[in-house]
Coordinates of C-alpha atoms in Angstrom, one line a residue:
Chain A
M917 CA -4.3 -31.5 -28.7
L918 CA -7.2 -32.1 -26.4
E919 CA -4.8 -32.6 -23.6
L920 CA -3.1 -29.3 -24.3
W921 CA -6.5 -27.6 -24.3
H922 CA -7.6 -29.2 -21.0
G923 CA -4.2 -29.0 -19.3
Y924 CA -3.0 -25.6 -20.2
V925 CA -5.1 -23.4 -22.5
W926 CA -8.5 -23.8 -20.8
P927 CA -7.2 -23.1 -17.2
F928 CA -5.4 -20.1 -18.5
L929 CA -8.4 -18.8 -20.4
W930 CA -10.6 -19.4 -17.4
I931 CA -8.3 -17.2 -15.3
V932 CA -8.4 -14.5 -17.9
I933 CA -12.2 -14.7 -18.0
K934 CA -12.4 -14.4 -14.2
I935 CA -10.1 -11.4 -14.3
F936 CA -12.3 -9.7 -16.9
L937 CA -15.5 -10.6 -14.9
L938 CA -13.9 -8.8 -11.9
L939 CA -12.2 -5.9 -13.7
L940 CA -15.1 -4.7 -15.9
P941 CA -17.5 -4.0 -13.0
L942 CA -14.6 -2.5 -11.1
L943 CA -13.6 -0.1 -13.9
L944 CA -17.2 0.9 -14.3
A945 CA -17.4 1.4 -10.5
V946 CA -14.3 3.6 -10.7
A947 CA -15.8 5.7 -13.5
Y948 CA -19.1 6.1 -11.6
L949 CA -17.4 6.8 -8.3
T950 CA -16.1 10.1 -9.8
Y951 CA -19.7 10.9 -10.8
A952 CA -21.0 9.8 -7.4
E953 CA -18.5 12.0 -5.6
R954 CA -19.4 15.1 -7.6
R955 CA -23.1 14.5 -7.1
I956 CA -22.9 13.8 -3.4
I957 CA -20.6 16.7 -2.7
G958 CA -22.9 18.8 -4.8
A959 CA -25.8 17.8 -2.7
M960 CA -23.9 18.5 0.5
Q961 CA -23.0 21.9 -0.7
L962 CA -26.5 22.7 -2.0
R963 CA -25.5 22.5 -5.6
K964 CA -26.6 20.1 -8.3
G965 CA -23.4 18.6 -9.6
P966 CA -23.1 17.2 -13.1
N967 CA -26.7 16.9 -14.4
V968 CA -26.5 17.9 -18.1
V969 CA -24.9 15.0 -20.0
G970 CA -27.4 12.2 -20.3
W971 CA -30.2 11.4 -17.8
F972 CA -29.2 13.0 -14.4
G973 CA -25.8 13.5 -15.8
L974 CA -25.1 9.8 -15.9
L975 CA -23.0 10.0 -19.1
Q976 CA -20.7 12.6 -17.5
P977 CA -17.9 10.1 -16.7
I978 CA -17.9 8.8 -20.3
A979 CA -17.8 12.4 -21.6
D980 CA -14.9 13.1 -19.3
A981 CA -13.0 10.0 -20.4
L982 CA -13.5 10.9 -24.1
K983 CA -12.3 14.5 -23.5
L984 CA -9.1 13.3 -21.8
L985 CA -8.5 10.7 -24.4
T986 CA -8.5 13.2 -27.3
K987 CA -6.1 15.6 -25.6
E988 CA -2.4 15.8 -26.3
I989 CA 0.1 14.0 -24.0
V990 CA 2.6 16.7 -23.0
I991 CA 6.0 15.4 -21.8
P992 CA 8.0 18.2 -20.2
S993 CA 11.5 19.0 -21.5
G994 CA 14.2 17.5 -19.3
A995 CA 11.8 14.9 -18.1
S996 CA 12.7 11.2 -18.1
P997 CA 10.1 10.0 -20.6
V998 CA 10.0 6.3 -19.7
V999 CA 9.7 6.9 -16.0
F1000 CA 7.3 9.7 -16.6
L1001 CA 4.9 7.5 -18.5
L1002 CA 5.5 4.5 -16.3
A1003 CA 4.4 6.2 -13.1
P1004 CA 0.7 6.5 -13.8
M1005 CA 0.6 3.0 -15.1
V1006 CA 2.2 1.8 -11.9
T1007 CA -0.4 3.6 -9.8
F1008 CA -3.3 2.4 -11.8
S1009 CA -2.2 -1.2 -12.1
L1010 CA -1.3 -1.6 -8.4
A1011 CA -4.9 -0.6 -7.6
M1012 CA -6.1 -3.4 -9.9
V1013 CA -3.6 -6.1 -9.0
A1014 CA -4.7 -6.0 -5.3
W1015 CA -8.1 -7.4 -6.3
A1016 CA -6.5 -10.7 -7.2
V1017 CA -6.9 -11.9 -3.6
I1018 CA -10.0 -10.1 -2.4
P1019 CA -12.9 -12.6 -1.9
V1020 CA -16.1 -11.0 -3.2
D1021 CA -18.2 -13.9 -2.0
A1022 CA -17.7 -17.3 -0.5
G1023 CA -15.3 -18.9 -3.0
L1024 CA -15.5 -16.1 -5.4
V1025 CA -11.9 -15.1 -5.5
I1026 CA -9.3 -15.2 -8.3
S1027 CA -6.5 -16.5 -6.1
D1028 CA -7.2 -17.8 -2.6
I1029 CA -3.6 -17.6 -1.3
N1030 CA -2.5 -18.3 2.2
V1031 CA -0.8 -14.9 2.8
G1032 CA -3.6 -12.8 1.4
I1033 CA -3.4 -10.1 4.0
L1034 CA 0.4 -9.8 3.6
Y1035 CA -0.1 -9.6 -0.2
L1036 CA -2.5 -6.7 0.3
F1037 CA -0.1 -4.9 2.6
A1038 CA 2.7 -5.5 0.1
I1039 CA 0.7 -4.1 -2.8
S1040 CA -0.5 -1.1 -0.8
S1041 CA 3.1 -0.3 0.3
L1042 CA 4.1 -0.1 -3.3
G1043 CA 1.6 2.7 -4.1
V1044 CA 4.3 5.2 -3.1
Y1045 CA 6.4 4.4 -6.2
G1046 CA 3.9 5.8 -8.6
V1047 CA 3.9 9.1 -6.8
V1048 CA 7.7 9.3 -6.3
M1049 CA 8.4 8.3 -9.9
A1050 CA 6.0 10.9 -11.2
G1051 CA 7.5 13.6 -9.0
W1052 CA 11.0 12.8 -10.0
A1053 CA 10.5 12.2 -13.6
S1054 CA 8.5 15.4 -14.1
N1055 CA 11.6 17.5 -13.6
S1056 CA 9.6 20.2 -11.8
R1057 CA 9.9 21.6 -8.3
Y1058 CA 6.2 21.5 -7.5
A1059 CA 6.0 17.9 -8.6
F1060 CA 9.1 16.9 -6.7
L1061 CA 8.0 18.6 -3.5
G1062 CA 4.6 17.0 -3.8
A1063 CA 6.1 13.6 -4.3
M1064 CA 8.4 14.0 -1.3
R1065 CA 5.5 14.9 0.9
S1066 CA 3.3 12.2 -0.3
A1067 CA 6.1 9.5 0.1
A1068 CA 6.7 10.6 3.7
Q1069 CA 3.0 10.6 4.4
M1070 CA 2.3 7.2 2.8
V1071 CA 5.3 5.6 4.6
S1072 CA 4.2 7.0 8.0
Y1073 CA 0.7 5.8 7.9
E1074 CA 1.6 2.4 6.5
V1075 CA 3.2 1.6 9.8
S1076 CA -0.1 1.9 11.8
I1077 CA -2.0 0.2 9.0
G1078 CA 0.5 -2.7 9.4
F1079 CA 0.0 -2.9 13.1
I1080 CA -3.8 -2.9 12.8
M1081 CA -3.7 -5.6 10.1
I1082 CA -1.6 -7.7 12.6
T1083 CA -4.1 -7.1 15.3
V1084 CA -6.9 -8.3 13.1
L1085 CA -5.1 -11.3 11.8
M1086 CA -4.1 -12.3 15.4
T1087 CA -7.8 -12.2 16.4
A1088 CA -8.8 -14.3 13.4
G1089 CA -5.7 -16.6 13.6
T1090 CA -5.2 -16.7 9.8
L1091 CA -3.6 -14.8 7.0
N1092 CA -6.1 -16.1 4.4
L1093 CA -8.7 -13.5 3.5
S1094 CA -11.6 -15.9 3.0
E1095 CA -10.9 -17.6 6.4
L1096 CA -10.6 -14.1 7.9
V1097 CA -14.1 -13.3 6.8
L1098 CA -15.5 -16.6 8.0
A1099 CA -13.9 -16.0 11.3
Q1100 CA -16.2 -13.1 11.7
S1101 CA -19.4 -15.2 11.2
E1102 CA -19.7 -16.3 14.8
P1103 CA -22.1 -13.8 16.6
L1104 CA -20.7 -11.8 19.4
F1105 CA -22.4 -12.5 22.8
G1106 CA -25.0 -14.4 20.7
F1107 CA -26.8 -11.4 19.4
L1108 CA -24.3 -8.9 17.9
P1109 CA -22.8 -9.4 14.4
G1110 CA -19.4 -11.0 14.8
W1111 CA -17.7 -8.4 12.7
Y1112 CA -14.4 -7.1 14.0
L1113 CA -15.9 -3.7 13.8
I1114 CA -17.3 -4.2 17.3
P1115 CA -14.4 -5.6 19.3
H1116 CA -11.8 -3.5 17.5
F1117 CA -13.9 -0.4 17.1
P1118 CA -11.1 2.1 18.0
M1119 CA -8.9 0.4 15.5
F1120 CA -11.5 0.7 12.8
I1121 CA -11.5 4.5 13.3
V1122 CA -7.7 4.6 13.2
F1123 CA -7.5 2.3 10.2
F1124 CA -10.0 4.4 8.3
I1125 CA -8.2 7.6 8.9
S1126 CA -4.9 5.9 8.0
V1127 CA -6.5 4.7 4.8
L1128 CA -7.5 8.3 4.0
A1129 CA -3.9 9.3 4.4
E1130 CA -2.6 6.3 2.5
T1131 CA -4.8 7.1 -0.5
N1132 CA -3.9 10.8 -0.4
R1133 CA -7.6 11.7 0.1
H1134 CA -8.9 14.7 1.9
P1135 CA -8.3 15.9 4.6
F1136 CA -4.8 14.5 4.0
D1137 CA -4.4 15.4 0.3
L1138 CA -1.2 17.4 0.9
P1139 CA 0.6 15.9 -2.1
E1140 CA -1.9 17.9 -4.3
A1141 CA -2.6 20.8 -2.1
E1142 CA -3.6 23.3 -4.8
S1143 CA -2.9 26.4 -2.9
E1144 CA 0.7 25.4 -2.2
L1145 CA 1.9 23.0 -4.8
V1146 CA -0.4 23.5 -7.9
A1147 CA -1.3 19.8 -8.3
G1148 CA 1.6 18.2 -6.5
F1149 CA 3.1 15.2 -8.3
M1150 CA 0.4 15.5 -11.0
T1151 CA 1.3 19.0 -12.0
E1152 CA 3.0 18.1 -15.3
Y1153 CA 0.6 15.4 -16.4
S1154 CA -2.0 15.8 -19.0
S1155 CA -4.4 13.7 -21.1
M1156 CA -4.4 10.0 -20.6
P1157 CA -1.5 9.8 -18.1
F1158 CA -3.4 12.2 -15.9
A1159 CA -6.6 10.2 -16.3
L1160 CA -4.7 7.1 -15.2
F1161 CA -3.6 8.9 -12.0
F1162 CA -7.0 10.2 -11.4
L1163 CA -8.6 6.8 -12.0
G1164 CA -5.9 5.2 -9.9
E1165 CA -6.8 7.3 -7.0
Y1166 CA -10.4 6.3 -7.2
A1167 CA -9.5 2.6 -7.8
N1168 CA -7.3 2.8 -4.7
M1169 CA -10.2 4.1 -2.7
I1170 CA -12.4 1.2 -3.8
M1171 CA -9.6 -1.2 -3.1
M1172 CA -9.0 0.2 0.4
S1173 CA -12.7 0.2 1.1
A1174 CA -12.7 -3.5 0.2
V1175 CA -9.9 -4.0 2.6
V1176 CA -11.8 -2.2 5.4
T1177 CA -14.8 -4.3 4.5
I1178 CA -12.9 -7.6 4.8
L1179 CA -11.0 -6.7 7.9
F1180 CA -13.7 -5.0 9.9
L1181 CA -17.1 -5.2 8.3
G1182 CA -17.3 -9.0 7.8
G1183 CA -16.7 -9.1 4.0
W1184 CA -19.6 -10.7 2.2
L1185 CA -21.4 -11.8 5.4
P1186 CA -24.9 -10.4 6.2
P1187 CA -25.2 -8.8 9.6
Y1188 CA -27.4 -11.6 10.8
D1189 CA -27.8 -15.0 9.1
I1190 CA -31.6 -14.9 9.2
S1191 CA -34.3 -14.7 6.6
P1192 CA -34.6 -11.0 5.4
F1193 CA -30.8 -10.6 5.4
N1194 CA -29.6 -13.7 3.7
Y1195 CA -31.9 -13.3 0.7
L1196 CA -29.3 -11.0 -0.8
P1197 CA -26.3 -12.9 -2.2
G1198 CA -22.9 -12.3 -0.6
F1199 CA -21.4 -10.1 -3.3
V1200 CA -24.3 -7.7 -2.9
W1201 CA -23.6 -7.4 0.8
F1202 CA -19.9 -6.9 -0.1
S1203 CA -20.8 -4.1 -2.6
I1204 CA -23.2 -2.4 -0.1
K1205 CA -20.4 -2.3 2.5
I1206 CA -17.9 -1.0 0.0
A1207 CA -20.4 1.7 -1.1
F1208 CA -20.8 2.7 2.6
C1209 CA -17.1 3.1 3.0
L1210 CA -16.8 5.1 -0.2
F1211 CA -19.6 7.3 1.1
L1212 CA -17.6 7.9 4.2
F1213 CA -14.6 8.9 2.0
I1214 CA -16.7 11.5 0.2
W1215 CA -18.4 12.7 3.3
V1216 CA -15.1 13.3 5.0
R1217 CA -13.9 15.3 1.9
A1218 CA -17.0 17.5 2.1
T1219 CA -16.6 18.1 5.8
F1220 CA -13.0 18.6 7.0
P1221 CA -10.4 21.2 6.1
R1222 CA -7.0 20.1 5.0
Y1223 CA -4.4 19.2 7.6
R1224 CA -1.1 21.1 7.9
Y1225 CA 1.9 18.9 7.1
D1226 CA 3.4 18.9 10.6
Q1227 CA 0.0 18.1 12.1
L1228 CA -0.3 15.2 9.7
M1229 CA 3.0 13.7 10.7
R1230 CA 2.2 14.3 14.4
L1231 CA -1.0 12.4 14.1
G1232 CA 0.6 9.5 12.3
W1233 CA 3.7 9.0 14.4
K1234 CA 2.8 10.3 17.8
I1235 CA -0.9 9.3 18.1
F1236 CA -1.8 6.5 15.8
L1237 CA 1.4 4.5 16.0
P1238 CA 1.6 4.3 19.9
F1239 CA -2.2 3.7 20.0
S1240 CA -2.2 0.9 17.5
L1241 CA 0.9 -0.7 19.1
F1242 CA -0.9 -0.6 22.5
W1243 CA -4.0 -2.2 21.0
L1244 CA -1.9 -4.9 19.4
I1245 CA -0.3 -5.8 22.7
L1246 CA -3.6 -5.6 24.5
T1247 CA -5.2 -8.0 21.9
A1248 CA -2.3 -10.4 22.3
F1249 CA -2.8 -10.4 26.1
I1250 CA -6.5 -11.1 25.8
I1251 CA -5.9 -13.8 23.2
V1252 CA -3.3 -15.5 25.4
Y1253 CA -4.9 -15.2 28.8
K1254 CA -8.6 -15.4 28.1
Chain B
M605 CA 4.8 -28.6 -15.7
I606 CA 5.6 -26.4 -18.6
F607 CA 3.7 -23.5 -17.3
A608 CA 5.7 -23.2 -14.1
S609 CA 9.0 -23.4 -15.9
I610 CA 8.0 -20.7 -18.4
I611 CA 7.1 -18.5 -15.5
F612 CA 10.4 -19.4 -13.8
Y613 CA 12.4 -18.4 -16.8
L614 CA 10.4 -15.2 -17.2
F615 CA 11.1 -14.2 -13.6
S616 CA 14.7 -15.2 -13.6
I617 CA 15.5 -13.6 -17.0
V618 CA 13.9 -10.3 -15.9
A619 CA 15.7 -10.5 -12.5
V620 CA 19.1 -11.0 -14.2
V621 CA 18.5 -8.3 -16.8
G622 CA 17.3 -6.0 -14.0
A623 CA 20.4 -6.7 -11.9
L624 CA 22.7 -6.0 -14.8
N625 CA 20.9 -2.7 -15.5
V626 CA 21.4 -1.7 -11.8
I627 CA 25.1 -1.5 -12.5
L628 CA 25.0 -0.4 -16.1
Q629 CA 22.6 2.5 -15.9
R630 CA 24.2 6.0 -15.9
N631 CA 21.4 7.6 -13.9
P632 CA 21.4 6.4 -10.3
V633 CA 17.6 6.8 -9.9
H634 CA 17.1 4.5 -12.9
S635 CA 19.5 2.1 -11.2
V636 CA 17.3 2.0 -8.1
L637 CA 14.2 1.5 -10.2
W638 CA 15.8 -1.5 -11.9
L639 CA 16.8 -2.8 -8.4
I640 CA 13.2 -2.7 -7.4
L641 CA 12.3 -4.7 -10.5
T642 CA 14.9 -7.2 -9.5
F643 CA 13.5 -7.5 -6.0
F644 CA 10.1 -8.1 -7.4
N645 CA 11.2 -10.9 -9.7
S646 CA 13.1 -12.5 -6.8
A647 CA 9.9 -12.4 -4.8
G648 CA 8.2 -14.2 -7.8
L649 CA 10.9 -16.9 -7.7
F650 CA 10.2 -17.4 -4.0
V651 CA 6.5 -17.8 -4.7
L652 CA 7.4 -20.5 -7.3
L653 CA 9.5 -22.3 -4.6
G654 CA 6.4 -22.3 -2.3
A655 CA 7.9 -19.8 0.1
E656 CA 5.0 -17.4 -0.1
F657 CA 5.7 -15.8 3.3
I658 CA 9.3 -14.9 2.4
A659 CA 8.1 -13.6 -1.0
M660 CA 5.6 -11.2 0.6
V661 CA 8.1 -10.1 3.3
L662 CA 10.7 -9.4 0.7
V663 CA 8.2 -7.1 -1.1
V664 CA 7.1 -5.4 2.1
V665 CA 10.5 -4.9 3.6
Y666 CA 12.8 -4.4 0.6
V667 CA 10.6 -2.9 -2.0
G668 CA 8.1 -1.2 0.3
A669 CA 10.6 0.3 2.8
V670 CA 14.3 -0.1 2.1
A671 CA 14.1 0.8 -1.6
V672 CA 11.9 3.8 -0.9
L673 CA 14.6 5.2 1.4
F674 CA 17.2 4.4 -1.2
L675 CA 15.2 6.2 -3.8
F676 CA 14.8 9.2 -1.5
V677 CA 18.5 9.4 -0.8
V678 CA 19.5 9.0 -4.4
M679 CA 17.0 11.6 -5.6
M680 CA 18.1 14.1 -2.9
L681 CA 21.8 13.8 -3.5
D682 CA 23.0 15.1 -6.7
I683 CA 25.3 12.3 -7.6
N684 CA 27.8 12.9 -10.3
T685 CA 28.5 9.6 -12.0
T686 CA 31.7 10.7 -13.7
I687 CA 33.4 11.3 -10.3
M688 CA 32.1 7.9 -9.1
R689 CA 33.7 6.2 -12.1
E690 CA 37.1 7.8 -11.5
G691 CA 38.1 5.3 -8.8
F692 CA 37.3 2.4 -11.1
L693 CA 40.8 1.2 -11.7
K694 CA 41.8 1.6 -8.1
Y695 CA 39.1 -0.7 -6.8
L696 CA 39.4 -3.2 -9.7
P697 CA 41.9 -5.6 -8.0
I698 CA 39.9 -6.0 -4.8
A699 CA 36.6 -6.2 -6.7
S700 CA 37.9 -9.0 -8.9
I701 CA 39.1 -11.0 -5.8
I702 CA 35.6 -10.8 -4.4
L703 CA 34.1 -11.7 -7.8
L704 CA 36.4 -14.7 -8.0
V705 CA 35.4 -15.9 -4.5
F706 CA 31.7 -15.7 -5.4
L707 CA 32.3 -17.4 -8.7
I708 CA 34.1 -20.3 -7.1
E709 CA 31.3 -20.6 -4.5
L710 CA 28.7 -20.7 -7.2
I711 CA 30.7 -23.3 -9.3
T712 CA 31.0 -25.6 -6.3
V713 CA 27.3 -25.4 -5.6
F714 CA 26.5 -26.2 -9.2
I715 CA 29.0 -29.1 -9.4
G716 CA 27.5 -30.5 -6.2
A717 CA 24.0 -30.2 -7.5
Y718 CA 24.7 -31.9 -10.8
S719 CA 27.1 -34.6 -9.6
G720 CA 24.4 -36.2 -7.5
E721 CA 26.2 -35.7 -4.2
D722 CA 23.9 -35.0 -1.3
I723 CA 24.8 -31.4 -0.4
F724 CA 21.1 -30.5 -0.5
V725 CA 19.9 -32.9 2.2
L726 CA 18.7 -30.0 4.3
T727 CA 16.8 -28.3 1.5
R728 CA 15.2 -31.4 0.1
E729 CA 12.8 -32.0 2.9
P730 CA 11.3 -28.9 4.5
I731 CA 10.7 -30.2 8.0
P732 CA 7.1 -29.4 8.6
D733 CA 5.3 -30.5 5.4
P734 CA 4.2 -27.4 3.6
L735 CA 0.9 -29.2 2.7
I736 CA 0.0 -29.5 6.4
V737 CA 1.4 -26.4 8.0
T738 CA 1.4 -23.1 6.1
N739 CA 4.9 -21.6 5.9
T740 CA 4.0 -18.6 7.9
E741 CA 3.1 -20.9 10.8
S742 CA 6.3 -23.0 10.4
I743 CA 8.6 -20.0 10.3
G744 CA 6.8 -18.7 13.4
N745 CA 7.2 -22.0 15.2
I746 CA 10.9 -22.1 14.6
L747 CA 11.6 -18.4 15.1
Y748 CA 9.9 -18.1 18.5
T749 CA 11.1 -21.4 20.0
D750 CA 14.6 -22.6 18.9
Y751 CA 15.9 -19.2 17.7
I752 CA 14.1 -17.0 20.2
Y753 CA 17.4 -15.6 21.8
L754 CA 19.0 -14.9 18.4
F755 CA 15.7 -13.3 17.2
Q756 CA 15.4 -11.1 20.2
S757 CA 19.0 -10.0 20.1
A758 CA 18.6 -9.1 16.5
G759 CA 15.7 -6.9 17.6
V760 CA 17.8 -5.3 20.3
V761 CA 20.6 -4.6 17.8
L762 CA 18.1 -2.9 15.5
L763 CA 16.7 -0.9 18.3
V764 CA 20.2 0.3 19.4
A765 CA 20.9 1.2 15.8
M766 CA 17.7 3.2 15.5
I767 CA 18.3 5.1 18.8
G768 CA 21.9 5.7 17.7
A769 CA 20.8 7.2 14.4
I770 CA 18.2 9.4 16.1
V771 CA 20.8 10.6 18.7
L772 CA 23.3 11.4 16.1
T773 CA 21.0 13.4 13.8
H774 CA 18.5 15.0 16.1
R775 CA 19.3 18.5 17.2
R776 CA 17.0 21.2 18.6
R777 CA 17.2 24.1 16.3
P778 CA 16.8 27.4 18.2
G779 CA 14.2 29.8 16.9
M780 CA 11.9 27.2 15.4
K781 CA 8.2 27.7 16.1
R782 CA 6.6 24.5 17.1
Q783 CA 2.9 23.9 17.7
N784 CA 2.1 22.6 21.2
I785 CA -1.3 21.0 20.6
S786 CA -2.3 20.4 24.3
K787 CA -1.3 24.0 25.2
Q788 CA -3.3 25.2 22.3
I789 CA -6.4 23.2 23.2
D790 CA -6.1 24.4 26.8
R791 CA -6.4 28.0 25.9
S792 CA -9.7 29.6 26.5
P793 CA -11.0 33.0 25.4
K794 CA -10.5 34.2 29.0
D795 CA -6.7 33.9 28.7
T796 CA -6.3 35.7 25.4
L797 CA -9.2 38.0 24.9
E798 CA -10.0 41.2 26.7
I799 CA -13.3 42.9 26.0
I800 CA -13.1 46.6 26.4
K801 CA -16.0 48.9 26.3
V802 CA -14.9 51.9 24.3
D803 CA -16.5 55.2 25.1
T804 CA -17.8 57.0 22.0
G805 CA -15.6 59.9 20.8
K806 CA -12.7 59.0 23.2
G807 CA -11.2 55.8 21.8
I808 CA -8.7 53.8 23.8
T809 CA -5.3 55.1 25.0

């Protein structure tokens, strides 16, 4: 009995506990990211944003969640019900599943696998299914067109994301995310932080823009361009399935910010390993960097107008793809001949 | 380890059920979705074998790219399943021959595996020990040294196929308005605007 407990039950329970410890703050962060977005955009547009429910409107996300929970789930006639309900679940769970390999601090990771970066790439390339399934299962023209657009968009930008990930992993010489972060700990020229942000700065910009497109955020939110497609692939969704899509989008933003942080901003590492900086524990640094990336997401949303579809495709295929390919070859050259 | 075998059976049962559903579903889109599930579970089986690189590449390439295109095509084409089923009897003989061949192959493999004969010599010892070299590294070591010519020629074949597909399908449609970005950026107010001083009461002719 004791053997069973120590051999199987306890390790299993321990994994479940770790998952909860990661997911609970994450879900809370997702809920409050929606609040933060509304407040920040409000401030940028000289409005107040939600400020009525609770202190400073802090209970707004909870009120929204309760409102959505109590509404009716409408399944359109002619829809394929199973696929229709599966789509939001896929979107949401993919954003959660990716966190399995993300190291929050030195050693603080659920599964420290050797192919972490490939796993992240694989998971992010699956995001398109939630959208396509939703668009097809809704049996609606708007939803279908939105899904087609978004699928093409996500597939296009994934290519340059892949190339940039290869560039970074070549520089670090490892596919393991913890080792990737540690590879950034060596200061550059002795005084700059060793983050890949500095040597790969153009790629950081390209990666961030590609991430905006990959998560269907502004200014690339064509799948849900209100003026053309009502709400794109989400048109037919109501109540909890809609909430899952909505939360999935925000969870994806946080996940992609974490990826940006690990690849370019040195993960949990402080900028300098000296006294005022290393008082803060690693996961605090990690959260600060993620918060910074999320702020960029929101800032971009408040600043830029939406791209037209052909411009979006041109940017992805004709500018980002050749540029990231060039940078990849350049990096390879420098690594081999330095 | 009980845990690993439970997971193995979970993955393989779902994979087999998924594969069956691919051919049993009436709706082709549902078939593709089941196919994706099957791919996924095969990736899981690869992870259990310790081949994590192949598992991830399977997900990236097959699920992330090939199946997306599949799904696109199947969704766009309005496939009528009753017409597809009409040729069933016509293709039955040749299909059963192929089935028989695969079945015999499988049976020989299984007999070999259980009779203790050494037909798995190659698979028993992966040459670089997976505990020392990660399997990404060992695949890279083999692919870029011993098999470099084959690897490169596979690349060339794919490139030719891609160019061929583009040449066959690409055509310039007349009368389509296309935005020329550099031209547009080069424009200045001088080229397009003319400021005219209009005399009061006269207008412009």
